[in-house]
Amino acid sequence: MKTYLNFLWRCFRLSFVGDWRYYGWMLGLTIIVLLGLNAYAKQLVYGLVVTGMTDQVSWGLYIANFTYLVGMAAAAVMLVIPVYIYRKHELHDLVIFGELFAVAAIVMCLLFVQVDLGRPDRFMHIFWRFNFPVSMLTWDVIALGGYLLLNLHICGYLVYAAYRNRKPSPRFYVPFVFVAIGWAISIHTVTAFLFVGLGGRPFWNTAIIAPRFLASAFAAGPAFIILTLQVIRRYAGYQVSNEALRLLRNIVTVAMTVNMFLLVCELFTEFYADSAHLASTKYLFLGLHGHHGLVPWIWTAITLNTIALIILYLPFTQSLRFLNIACVLMVVGIWIEKGMGLVVPAFIPTPLGEMVEYQPTLNEALVCFGIWAFGLLLYTIFVRISVPVLTGQLTLNDNVTPQAATAGAIAK
Amino acid sequence: MKSVADQSNSTGEGRDRLSRRSFLRGSLGAAGGAAALAAALSPLRMLDTEDYTVEKFLQKHYKEMSPGDMDSVLDRIRGEVEKRYAIRPELRDIKAQDGVEFVYALHLGRCIGCRRCVHACVQENNQSRSPEIQYIRVLEMPKGSIDVEQGRHDYDRPTVPDPDHYYMPVQCHQCANPPCVKVCPIEATWQEQDGIVVIDYDWCIGCRYCEAACPYWARRFNFTEPKIAREELNPNMAYLSNRPRKQGVMEKCHFCLQRTRAGQMPACLEVCPVGARKFGNILDPESEVSQILKNKHVFVLKQEVGTLPRFFYYFDEDYPRNTFNKPLPVLPGGSHG
């Protein structure tokens, strides 16, 4: 126990140590976090009126980001599956980076739900009267909470074992890894069901949403992880093999192809049948009754995703530099597609046919940036700690000061 | 990057100086951080602390309160209302009666779209006046369609009715299979024995999932602190209906249960100048609504979503169109985004 507390203390110390780039990055993130916190404090005082949401469009950027990040968290399994099911052990350590990212993403998800509440102080009510199994939101609480604990356990155990120079005992983590694989798929499925289950919202009330969620998550998630691994191997001095990145690239390519295919299926069904079902889709892609707010967004998303897919498929763009570009395009493209493109249009027109558009406010955007910055801050600290531990520079038995022992692993 | 490691090892003899400097730097950083955090949180000084008391935090769910608990909660609310509006309210917790199931029927041939129901409702039920929250939305529909997307929400004319349109008011349908109740994660909204779907405003966390689930756009959210002038407050209140609400919670039509459970008619019905609104107990075969459901051409809105509304629309072929010819000025509609 004392060793463990000492480990935590050293981790804490370590997170304040780095070179000027690390300090600059952390300082920048901290400033954004504080700006977000300030915006949220205003929201607490004046209410959700400081956002762009209305009775007509009652969910906006917060739920959009939540949905996107659930997918990012679920995508950690795309690193786990090759290791534990296909036994590609060269990826073993990378799994930890994926799962640490999942932890950061889930924390962001929970924060996005929290800031969306009108009465966050009553969040405890969920523990007194839990409308389970009827409300899908309660399923989501269980799924996200469970996933957070699973990943914390797996990463925490593996990193701590490395710290103590012990070989991790498979008994203590492999079963959890397999549970986490199923659980990851379930968190995103349950989140999709949250929307799909509403019969009054035809735009969401379609079975294709859950598969599309998974496909887009398994494209955007690994794409984000590829980008972080590129940063880690460049600035944190941790060896990530090109093979690992190529494997992830294959995963991203397949997932993105499936995602685009499902999009085509959905568009065909909606537009060919041309029923009353179509209103929201028409608003999103073409504009409706003179309202076009989301049209530029969705076509930007489709353009970004298409370019990314072309880059992934063309033979002369196999270098990792092109891969980075494709990943950035996908991370942004899928954010728009899933955020603005999935959450918002279901409210336009309203169930009574009223056309009210949604325009996020600056305050709302600041809260979102604050949460993202907080998530990145967390993830940076996780990586900052786990890299020296995994490379054996920070162990139980070294008696050097943390500065000296770990300076080799300078984080970003 | 590896070279930095060698550097810091080579400066081993300067470690003491280094740690003193880093200690200074650390305390400066901590002080600066604390100051920045305090600055970021400074808007919270404006927070209405009366809303966040331990007593309220520990208040039980409506269904778990004993009669004694309820009495003390009602007392507290009376005190709050008195303090804020200088009126001692008639606040009760009025329960559903046995053998009663309320049903609403609306005569589409009669409604002239004057929106008097909308405003009578706001006054009766203590909705916020700024921003104004309205439970009833009247649609101006082209003849020949019941597709709500063809309807106009913001119609404004010198007088109504317009001969080329008919008018369809929509409010909470008190569905027998309510999607809003199903989705609520914390059971802050539920269906009572008399069919009314109610909300415990002290339990709602404001996630707005119910608002997304409702196919009739019947629910309203308090995006900011509701404002009502003292002289406009209706002191006849019930816990589950028209007592003043707080910022951040959901509300909606509850068939004026503070009136209807005491044998009166809803405010929207009483004000209707053309008698388009009928309300009563469907379990009583002699009631007017039972007769309408039995004898008239009745339909429900969006039957395909399977919500089984208790709010029916009907036409009456014995009642020729535009019998009521005296035009009335129209009152303003609600917010349109």
XYZ file of C-alpha atoms in Angstrom:
749
model
C 0.000 0.000 0.000
C 2.782 2.383 0.918
C 4.596 1.480 -2.276
C 1.469 2.210 -4.216
C 0.952 5.608 -2.601
C 4.581 6.374 -3.261
C 4.016 5.378 -6.892
C 1.076 7.765 -7.133
C 3.110 10.536 -5.521
C 5.965 10.024 -7.968
C 3.461 10.066 -10.837
C 2.080 13.313 -9.514
C 5.550 14.824 -9.280
C 6.395 13.566 -12.720
C 3.438 15.255 -14.335
C 5.012 18.614 -13.484
C 8.334 17.774 -15.084
C 9.187 18.246 -18.728
C 10.897 20.474 -21.244
C 9.689 23.866 -22.479
C 7.387 22.324 -25.079
C 5.715 20.247 -22.390
C 5.232 23.289 -20.180
C 3.964 25.336 -23.080
C 1.476 22.674 -24.102
C 0.255 22.112 -20.553
C 0.005 25.820 -19.844
C -1.980 26.378 -23.030
C -4.372 23.548 -22.137
C -4.746 24.826 -18.582
C -5.686 28.272 -19.834
C -8.353 26.773 -22.114
C -9.634 24.630 -19.230
C -9.968 27.732 -17.066
C -11.761 29.638 -19.833
C -14.161 26.705 -20.143
C -14.663 26.583 -16.391
C -15.445 30.289 -16.391
C -18.001 29.822 -19.173
C -19.560 26.917 -17.272
C -19.768 29.004 -14.088
C -21.763 31.567 -16.068
C -24.012 28.816 -17.366
C -24.638 27.603 -13.817
C -25.745 31.079 -12.781
C -27.848 32.134 -15.768
C -29.001 28.720 -16.945
C -28.762 26.967 -20.294
C -30.085 30.146 -21.892
C -26.429 31.043 -22.437
C -26.267 28.226 -25.003
C -27.818 28.168 -28.448
C -30.300 25.498 -27.380
C -34.047 26.131 -27.362
C -37.197 24.148 -26.687
C -37.145 23.405 -30.402
C -33.515 22.233 -30.605
C -33.064 20.983 -27.068
C -29.755 19.160 -27.513
C -26.740 20.693 -29.180
C -22.956 20.748 -29.056
C -22.723 19.080 -25.647
C -24.587 15.951 -26.646
C -22.883 15.998 -30.056
C -19.448 15.937 -28.414
C -20.623 13.321 -25.947
C -21.740 11.049 -28.777
C -18.507 11.532 -30.669
C -16.342 10.837 -27.638
C -18.208 7.679 -26.690
C -17.114 6.435 -30.098
C -13.539 7.517 -29.515
C -13.518 5.644 -26.225
C -14.990 2.531 -27.791
C -12.318 2.623 -30.471
C -9.626 1.662 -27.974
C -10.652 -1.932 -28.571
C -9.423 -1.675 -32.136
C -5.948 -1.799 -30.634
C -6.846 -4.505 -28.165
C -8.455 -6.949 -30.573
C -5.335 -7.568 -32.719
C -3.220 -8.130 -29.630
C -5.385 -10.486 -27.674
C -7.406 -12.200 -30.370
C -4.925 -12.281 -33.255
C -1.902 -12.368 -30.939
C 0.035 -9.565 -32.552
C 2.211 -9.010 -29.524
C 4.327 -6.261 -31.001
C 1.328 -4.049 -30.308
C 1.121 -5.054 -26.681
C 2.376 -1.828 -25.115
C 0.386 0.283 -27.536
C -2.787 -1.159 -26.073
C -2.041 0.815 -22.943
C -1.958 4.073 -24.897
C -5.260 3.188 -26.518
C -6.908 2.361 -23.229
C -5.501 5.415 -21.498
C -7.083 7.406 -24.278
C -10.349 5.590 -23.610
C -10.142 6.685 -19.977
C -9.607 10.312 -20.972
C -12.432 10.096 -23.527
C -14.888 8.652 -21.006
C -14.022 11.370 -18.526
C -14.777 13.918 -21.246
C -18.073 12.129 -22.009
C -19.154 12.319 -18.386
C -18.249 15.997 -18.273
C -20.239 16.683 -21.438
C -23.295 15.013 -19.914
C -22.802 16.958 -16.711
C -22.624 20.347 -18.434
C -25.754 19.519 -20.424
C -27.847 19.102 -17.262
C -30.121 21.907 -16.111
C -29.662 20.842 -12.480
C -26.236 19.186 -12.197
C -26.468 19.442 -8.401
C -29.182 16.770 -8.528
C -27.075 14.266 -10.422
C -27.142 12.067 -7.301
C -30.820 11.385 -7.972
C -29.656 8.809 -10.450
C -28.583 6.662 -7.512
C -31.856 6.956 -5.601
C -34.378 6.324 -8.370
C -32.730 4.533 -11.230
C -35.198 3.960 -14.062
C -33.511 0.736 -15.117
C -33.971 -1.085 -17.486
C -36.581 1.121 -19.136
C -34.576 4.297 -19.731
C -31.670 3.910 -22.151
C -29.901 6.692 -20.314
C -29.528 4.425 -17.285
C -28.001 1.761 -19.523
C -25.573 4.378 -20.740
C -24.635 5.308 -17.181
C -23.820 1.669 -16.440
C -22.013 1.141 -19.731
C -19.837 4.237 -19.426
C -19.142 3.809 -15.720
C -18.228 0.155 -16.199
C -16.000 0.908 -19.154
C -14.176 3.584 -17.203
C -13.512 1.189 -14.325
C -12.430 -1.644 -16.637
C -9.928 0.523 -18.470
C -8.637 2.148 -15.313
C -8.028 -1.306 -13.898
C -6.306 -2.688 -16.985
C -4.019 0.307 -17.560
C -3.398 0.850 -13.889
C -2.468 -2.778 -13.344
C -0.144 -3.025 -16.338
C 1.618 0.246 -15.621
C 2.011 -0.522 -11.923
C 3.325 -4.010 -12.703
C 5.918 -2.461 -15.012
C 6.817 -0.001 -12.268
C 7.471 -2.856 -9.842
C 9.434 -4.749 -12.484
C 7.023 -7.636 -12.263
C 5.609 -9.534 -15.143
C 1.872 -8.825 -15.122
C -0.082 -11.912 -14.196
C -2.549 -12.661 -17.007
C -5.098 -13.790 -14.434
C -5.482 -10.229 -13.223
C -5.984 -8.518 -16.520
C -6.637 -10.794 -19.510
C -10.226 -11.654 -18.481
C -10.878 -7.944 -18.028
C -9.462 -7.250 -21.464
C -11.963 -9.615 -23.046
C -14.813 -8.125 -21.066
C -13.632 -4.679 -22.143
C -13.770 -5.668 -25.820
C -17.440 -6.577 -25.571
C -18.098 -3.647 -23.299
C -16.560 -1.180 -25.758
C -18.958 -2.271 -28.457
C -21.802 -2.057 -25.984
C -21.061 1.527 -24.894
C -21.444 2.768 -28.409
C -24.402 0.572 -29.201
C -26.219 1.713 -26.087
C -25.447 5.340 -26.921
C -26.892 4.786 -30.395
C -29.991 3.180 -28.858
C -30.462 6.327 -26.801
C -31.337 8.072 -30.057
C -32.719 5.156 -32.046
C -35.374 4.358 -29.443
C -37.300 7.585 -29.933
C -40.285 6.904 -32.186
C -41.147 10.598 -32.330
C -37.886 11.473 -34.092
C -37.890 9.733 -37.497
C -34.359 10.912 -38.281
C -33.006 8.823 -35.399
C -35.583 6.081 -35.414
C -33.684 3.816 -37.810
C -31.717 0.641 -37.199
C -28.741 1.815 -39.232
C -27.650 4.335 -36.593
C -25.941 1.806 -34.318
C -23.855 0.164 -37.079
C -22.987 3.588 -38.467
C -21.933 4.743 -35.020
C -19.588 1.794 -34.665
C -18.158 2.150 -38.162
C -17.477 5.856 -37.780
C -16.075 5.343 -34.280
C -13.716 2.623 -35.489
C -12.498 5.026 -38.148
C -12.182 8.227 -36.104
C -10.913 6.550 -32.912
C -7.913 4.694 -34.355
C -7.245 7.730 -36.564
C -6.900 9.824 -33.439
C -4.758 7.159 -31.800
C -2.470 7.055 -34.877
C -1.970 10.802 -34.502
C -1.186 10.528 -30.807
C 1.235 7.655 -31.428
C 3.024 9.783 -34.020
C 3.365 12.510 -31.410
C 4.464 10.053 -28.744
C 7.177 8.473 -30.841
C 8.423 11.815 -32.003
C 8.471 13.722 -28.725
C 8.206 11.200 -25.921
C 11.015 8.984 -27.099
C 8.910 5.847 -27.156
C 9.456 3.357 -29.948
C 6.328 2.748 -31.972
C 6.926 0.519 -34.959
C 5.782 1.411 -38.441
C 4.068 -1.975 -38.569
C 1.821 -0.961 -35.702
C 0.790 2.184 -37.537
C 0.197 0.224 -40.745
C -2.053 -2.198 -38.917
C -4.053 0.690 -37.529
C -4.181 2.165 -40.993
C -5.801 -1.019 -42.290
C -8.376 -0.894 -39.523
C -9.175 2.728 -40.282
C -9.476 2.020 -44.003
C -11.960 -0.796 -43.534
C -14.015 1.104 -40.947
C -14.166 4.236 -43.070
C -15.230 2.249 -46.124
C -18.033 0.618 -44.162
C -19.036 4.003 -42.771
C -19.306 5.562 -46.226
C -21.224 2.532 -47.498
C -23.753 2.782 -44.679
C -24.150 6.482 -45.412
C -24.993 5.668 -49.022
C -27.537 3.047 -47.863
C -29.172 5.580 -45.610
C -29.292 8.327 -48.216
C -30.760 6.016 -50.823
C -33.501 4.768 -48.508
C -34.461 8.255 -47.431
C -34.344 10.074 -50.739
C -35.737 7.349 -53.004
C -38.745 6.648 -50.800
C -39.200 10.414 -50.396
C -41.683 10.075 -47.532
C -42.467 12.397 -44.647
C -39.547 10.669 -42.936
C -37.258 12.721 -45.132
C -37.733 16.214 -43.659
C -34.697 16.246 -41.332
C -32.446 14.508 -43.855
C -33.483 16.984 -46.498
C -32.789 19.852 -44.105
C -29.341 18.428 -43.386
C -28.225 17.771 -46.947
C -30.190 20.215 -49.087
C -31.932 22.662 -46.776
C -35.661 22.839 -46.117
C -38.174 25.671 -46.441
C -35.374 28.199 -46.925
C -33.291 27.023 -43.944
C -29.791 25.792 -44.813
C -27.823 26.045 -41.539
C -26.312 22.557 -41.615
C -25.817 22.128 -45.359
C -22.256 23.525 -45.507
C -21.301 21.460 -42.446
C -22.418 18.120 -43.767
C -20.906 18.623 -47.208
C -17.632 19.646 -45.590
C -17.766 16.422 -43.582
C -18.497 14.309 -46.632
C -15.726 16.005 -48.587
C -13.186 15.491 -45.799
C -14.169 11.861 -45.358
C -14.049 11.178 -49.093
C -10.602 12.743 -49.470
C -9.398 10.733 -46.463
C -10.710 7.542 -47.995
C -9.054 8.289 -51.349
C -5.741 8.918 -49.578
C -6.060 5.635 -47.723
C -6.735 3.698 -50.921
C -4.384 5.233 -53.485
C -1.115 3.286 -53.885
C 1.183 6.321 -54.052
C -0.021 7.718 -50.722
C 1.247 4.860 -48.589
C 3.767 6.962 -46.666
C 3.027 7.817 -43.075
C 2.953 11.512 -43.842
C -0.133 11.022 -45.983
C -1.586 8.838 -43.268
C -1.371 11.761 -40.852
C -3.287 13.981 -43.254
C -5.959 11.343 -43.766
C -6.305 10.902 -40.002
C -6.746 14.613 -39.369
C -9.371 14.796 -42.113
C -11.271 11.849 -40.641
C -11.145 13.051 -37.060
C -12.644 16.375 -38.146
C -14.987 14.950 -40.787
C -16.503 12.374 -38.482
C -16.835 14.917 -35.679
C -19.013 17.051 -37.944
C -20.915 14.084 -39.352
C -21.686 12.645 -35.965
C -22.037 15.807 -33.980
C -23.728 18.484 -36.019
C -24.868 15.922 -38.585
C -26.559 13.419 -36.298
C -27.717 15.128 -33.136
C -28.937 18.507 -34.381
C -30.978 17.720 -37.540
C -33.276 15.337 -35.672
C -34.736 18.443 -34.001
C -35.292 20.306 -37.272
C -38.149 20.524 -38.097
C -39.724 19.968 -34.653
C -42.290 17.189 -34.234
C -44.897 19.886 -34.900
C -43.199 20.913 -38.125
C -41.671 24.158 -36.929
C -38.354 25.211 -38.472
C -35.966 26.600 -35.844
C -32.245 26.424 -36.500
C -29.470 25.948 -33.994
C -26.480 28.223 -33.647
C -24.060 27.441 -30.815
C -23.008 30.413 -28.703
C -19.469 31.404 -27.800
C -20.087 30.469 -24.165
C -21.225 26.995 -25.188
C -18.200 26.586 -27.452
C -15.859 27.674 -24.648
C -17.307 25.019 -22.346
C -16.692 22.422 -25.074
C -13.119 23.581 -25.676
C -12.550 23.529 -21.927
C -13.632 19.905 -21.673
C -11.537 18.878 -24.670
C -8.534 20.661 -23.199
C -9.114 18.914 -19.884
C -9.264 15.536 -21.644
C -6.059 16.228 -23.545
C -4.434 17.405 -20.319
C -5.359 14.135 -18.657
C -4.145 12.082 -21.589
C -0.871 13.984 -21.734
C -0.275 13.285 -18.052
C -1.137 9.602 -18.537
C 1.359 9.337 -21.391
C 3.926 11.412 -19.496
C 3.780 8.873 -16.666
C 3.393 5.626 -18.550
C 6.188 6.138 -21.096
C 9.053 6.238 -18.549
C 7.454 3.398 -16.611
C 7.039 1.178 -19.651
C 10.540 1.908 -20.905
C 11.939 1.016 -17.481
C 13.190 4.517 -16.681
C 10.905 4.887 -13.721
C 10.769 1.837 -11.475
C 10.331 1.026 -7.843
C 14.015 0.399 -7.287
C 15.631 3.438 -8.791
C 16.804 5.960 -6.261
C 17.433 8.827 -8.604
C 15.271 11.930 -8.502
C 12.383 11.835 -10.870
C 13.881 14.681 -12.882
C 17.003 12.815 -13.721
C 15.455 9.388 -14.017
C 12.858 10.334 -16.493
C 14.334 13.202 -18.375
C 14.937 10.782 -21.211
C 11.245 10.590 -21.712
C 10.369 14.146 -22.360
C 6.757 14.432 -23.128
C 5.376 16.665 -25.811
C 15.622 14.375 -27.363
C 17.819 11.820 -25.629
C 20.519 14.400 -25.162
C 18.485 16.223 -22.543
C 18.777 13.186 -20.284
C 22.551 13.355 -20.413
C 22.462 17.037 -19.712
C 20.439 16.784 -16.565
C 22.618 13.949 -15.285
C 25.727 15.961 -15.873
C 24.407 18.838 -13.797
C 24.158 16.526 -10.795
C 26.221 18.763 -8.524
C 23.813 21.630 -9.098
C 20.835 19.595 -7.958
C 20.374 21.488 -4.706
C 20.250 24.803 -6.428
C 17.971 23.319 -9.036
C 15.497 21.980 -6.475
C 15.401 25.281 -4.607
C 14.651 27.006 -7.845
C 12.059 24.413 -8.741
C 10.501 24.771 -5.281
C 10.176 28.511 -5.789
C 8.838 27.950 -9.250
C 6.411 25.372 -7.915
C 4.974 27.611 -5.212
C 4.693 30.516 -7.620
C 2.915 28.229 -10.057
C 0.564 26.937 -7.369
C -0.311 30.465 -6.218
C -0.844 31.629 -9.786
C -2.954 28.574 -10.533
C -5.133 29.120 -7.473
C -5.653 32.760 -8.395
C -6.565 31.835 -11.977
C -8.972 29.173 -10.719
C -10.660 31.654 -8.379
C -10.989 34.138 -11.230
C -12.476 31.489 -13.499
C -15.061 30.526 -10.882
C -15.935 34.105 -9.922
C -19.327 34.160 -11.729
C -20.522 31.643 -9.119
C -20.809 34.512 -6.635
C -23.991 35.426 -8.482
C -25.493 32.004 -7.822
C -28.776 32.001 -5.934
C -27.664 30.057 -2.878
C -31.218 29.581 -1.659
C -31.607 27.091 -4.458
C -28.824 24.902 -3.165
C -29.615 24.156 0.475
C -28.918 20.886 2.286
C -32.628 20.499 2.935
C -33.415 20.628 -0.760
C -30.486 18.400 -1.573
C -31.870 15.733 0.757
C -35.521 16.114 -0.289
C -37.049 12.751 -1.223
C -38.725 11.715 -4.451
C -42.465 12.503 -4.488
C -43.433 8.856 -4.230
C -41.150 8.248 -1.258
C -42.369 11.138 0.848
C -44.496 10.347 3.881
C -47.484 12.663 4.536
C -45.328 14.343 7.178
C -42.445 14.846 4.741
C -44.860 16.308 2.231
C -46.295 18.717 4.783
C -42.918 20.116 5.643
C -41.953 20.405 1.971
C -45.229 22.198 1.203
C -44.573 24.532 4.122
C -41.115 25.329 2.865
C -42.443 26.067 -0.633
C -45.200 28.295 0.757
C -42.545 30.250 2.598
C -40.420 30.577 -0.531
C -43.365 31.772 -2.616
C -44.406 34.241 0.073
C -40.917 35.614 0.323
C -40.585 36.069 -3.397
C -44.097 37.127 -4.438
C -45.491 38.488 -1.158
C -48.507 36.177 -1.481
C -49.276 33.246 0.795
C -50.257 30.557 -1.747
C -52.989 27.942 -1.397
C -50.517 25.128 -2.010
C -51.738 21.533 -1.761
C -50.701 18.088 -2.808
C -53.923 17.043 -4.465
C -54.161 13.352 -5.373
C -55.860 11.551 -8.244
C -59.368 10.271 -7.524
C -60.417 6.644 -7.895
C -62.576 5.825 -10.893
C -61.417 8.846 -12.857
C -59.465 8.909 -16.087
C -59.307 12.281 -17.779
C -59.692 12.730 -21.502
C -59.666 15.818 -23.687
C -61.581 16.229 -26.938
C -61.082 19.132 -29.312
C -63.581 20.111 -31.990
C -61.535 21.068 -35.036
C -64.612 22.433 -36.818
C -65.132 24.986 -34.096
C -61.638 26.151 -33.177
C -60.945 29.573 -34.693
C -57.274 29.823 -33.696
C -57.611 32.904 -31.449
C -55.008 31.607 -28.952
C -57.069 32.575 -25.920
C -56.460 29.071 -24.503
C -52.708 29.622 -24.816
C -52.781 32.692 -22.605
C -55.353 31.455 -20.115
C -53.041 28.492 -19.584
C -50.000 30.701 -18.976
C -51.925 32.705 -16.359
C -53.461 29.719 -14.621
C -50.304 27.671 -14.470
C -47.764 30.323 -13.455
C -45.552 29.894 -16.472
C -42.598 32.201 -16.835
C -43.629 35.433 -18.584
C -40.093 36.345 -19.530
C -39.112 34.359 -21.441
C -42.737 33.344 -21.954
C -43.375 29.621 -21.756
C -46.543 28.367 -23.447
C -47.856 24.818 -23.156
C -50.315 25.103 -26.052
C -49.196 25.623 -29.638
C -51.895 26.425 -32.198
C -51.218 25.434 -35.804
C -52.895 27.149 -38.713
C -53.506 24.295 -41.130
C -54.359 24.384 -44.827
C -57.625 22.609 -45.498
C -57.107 19.114 -46.801
C -54.119 18.137 -44.674
C -53.436 16.938 -41.161
C -49.680 16.895 -41.777
C -48.307 19.215 -39.095
C -45.444 20.183 -41.368
C -47.960 22.055 -43.526
C -49.059 24.086 -40.511
C -48.036 27.635 -39.623
C -46.949 28.358 -36.051
C -46.398 32.107 -36.209
C -49.565 33.126 -38.008
C -50.696 36.645 -37.272
C -53.781 38.252 -38.793
C -56.057 41.131 -37.801
C -58.766 38.607 -37.039
C -59.287 34.865 -37.128
C -60.505 32.508 -38.459
C -59.100 32.693 -41.940
C -61.617 30.986 -44.225
C -58.943 29.003 -46.090
C -57.528 27.378 -42.976
C -58.522 25.374 -39.977
C -56.819 25.540 -36.578
C -55.285 22.744 -34.552
C -54.143 23.446 -30.976
C -51.574 20.958 -29.657
C -50.625 20.425 -26.012
C -49.569 17.477 -23.871
C -51.594 14.464 -24.985
C -51.212 12.654 -21.624
C -50.406 9.491 -23.578
C -51.278 6.098 -22.125
C -47.953 4.887 -23.488
C -45.841 7.966 -22.806
C -42.343 7.949 -24.366
C -41.298 10.837 -22.107
C -41.888 8.741 -18.982
C -40.083 5.780 -20.466
C -36.879 7.694 -21.168
C -36.541 9.626 -17.904
C -33.466 8.166 -16.186
C -34.544 9.108 -12.671
C -38.346 8.733 -12.656
C -38.837 12.480 -12.275
C -41.893 12.186 -14.541
C -44.601 9.545 -14.381
C -48.183 8.791 -15.203
C -50.775 9.127 -12.444
C -53.764 6.888 -11.952
C -56.086 9.428 -13.603
C -53.896 9.438 -16.722
C -52.116 12.737 -16.133
C -48.381 12.681 -16.740
C -46.759 14.780 -14.029
C -43.282 16.058 -13.180
C -41.664 16.416 -9.770
C -39.890 19.741 -10.354
C -37.731 19.127 -7.305
C -36.461 15.834 -8.697
C -35.860 16.677 -12.382
C -32.168 16.967 -13.308
C -32.893 18.797 -16.560
C -31.367 16.350 -19.066
C -34.160 17.097 -21.580
C -34.311 13.496 -22.784
C -38.110 13.622 -22.349
C -38.261 16.723 -24.492
C -36.415 14.869 -27.247
C -38.710 11.855 -26.865
C -42.058 13.653 -27.094
C -43.642 13.340 -30.571
C -45.993 16.258 -29.849
C -43.410 18.817 -28.754
C -45.387 19.238 -25.546
C -42.568 19.703 -23.047
C -40.894 22.977 -22.107
C -37.608 23.602 -20.372
C -36.714 26.474 -18.060
C -33.591 27.632 -19.832
C -33.282 30.471 -17.317
C -34.886 31.604 -14.075
C -38.627 32.007 -14.773
C -40.069 35.464 -14.123
C -43.646 36.244 -13.103
C -44.899 39.600 -11.833
C -46.280 39.455 -8.271
C -49.746 40.563 -9.249
C -49.924 37.904 -11.961
C -49.184 34.937 -9.712
C -52.025 32.457 -9.350
C -52.072 31.494 -5.649
C -54.149 28.348 -6.174
C -51.360 25.799 -6.565
C -50.582 22.107 -6.404
C -47.220 20.433 -5.838
C -47.337 18.448 -9.085
C -48.743 21.196 -11.269
C -48.588 24.990 -11.198
C -46.380 25.927 -8.250
C -43.557 28.205 -9.433
C -40.757 26.331 -11.133
C -37.018 26.886 -11.004
C -34.361 27.339 -13.614
C -33.125 24.120 -15.204
C -36.199 21.887 -14.905
C -38.833 20.598 -17.293
C -42.536 21.460 -17.255
C -45.631 20.862 -19.384
C -49.442 20.744 -19.475
C -50.974 18.672 -16.666
C -54.647 19.170 -17.541
C -54.740 21.902 -14.814
C -54.823 19.189 -12.153
C -55.095 21.782 -9.371
C -58.518 22.546 -10.894
C -59.652 19.322 -12.520
C -58.921 17.109 -9.520
C -61.095 19.494 -7.534
C -64.010 19.197 -9.931
C -63.356 22.250 -12.118
C -62.620 22.441 -15.827
C -59.158 23.271 -17.253
C -58.427 26.970 -17.816
C -58.019 26.518 -21.584
C -61.515 25.047 -21.788
C -63.187 27.737 -19.723
C -61.752 30.562 -21.784
C -62.547 29.060 -25.195
C -65.036 31.487 -26.861
C -66.418 28.883 -29.279
C -66.751 25.802 -27.083
C -64.243 23.809 -29.106
C -62.798 22.156 -25.990
C -64.396 19.277 -24.078
C -62.953 17.605 -21.009
C -64.099 14.928 -18.635
C -63.931 11.434 -17.178
C -63.831 8.691 -19.780
C -64.721 6.072 -17.145
C -68.104 7.741 -16.723
C -70.221 6.597 -19.727
C -72.540 9.581 -19.365
C -69.788 12.207 -19.539
C -69.615 14.477 -22.567
C -66.229 13.111 -23.628
C -67.547 9.533 -23.476
C -70.404 10.549 -25.743
C -68.062 12.318 -28.171
C -65.717 9.342 -28.371
C -68.691 7.082 -28.983
C -70.569 9.165 -31.544
C -68.212 11.536 -33.382
C -65.508 11.125 -35.976
C -62.560 11.110 -33.642
C -58.868 10.789 -34.395
C -55.562 11.157 -32.576
C -52.478 12.950 -33.816
C -49.628 10.735 -35.054
C -51.353 7.486 -34.291
C -48.445 5.707 -35.988
C -46.053 6.487 -33.112
C -48.119 4.301 -30.794
C -48.360 6.673 -27.854
C -52.128 6.191 -27.261
C -52.992 9.825 -26.552
C -55.793 10.892 -24.202
C -56.225 13.983 -26.325
C -58.660 13.498 -29.227
C -59.537 15.668 -32.185
C -62.927 15.402 -33.833
C -65.134 16.733 -36.555
C -68.874 16.948 -36.331
C -70.882 16.683 -39.486
C -73.927 18.135 -37.709
C -71.953 21.277 -37.137
C -71.513 23.084 -40.465
C -68.236 24.854 -40.999
C -68.064 28.529 -40.104
C -71.323 28.555 -38.199
C -69.496 30.718 -35.788
C -68.961 33.732 -37.980
C -67.963 36.481 -35.633
C -64.226 37.040 -36.158
C -61.965 37.607 -33.164
C -58.569 39.311 -32.849
C -55.732 36.844 -32.536
C -53.346 36.811 -29.547
C -49.576 36.370 -29.982
C -47.951 32.945 -30.291
C -44.911 31.663 -28.436
C -41.221 31.891 -29.151
C -40.018 30.644 -32.494
C -36.451 29.973 -31.648
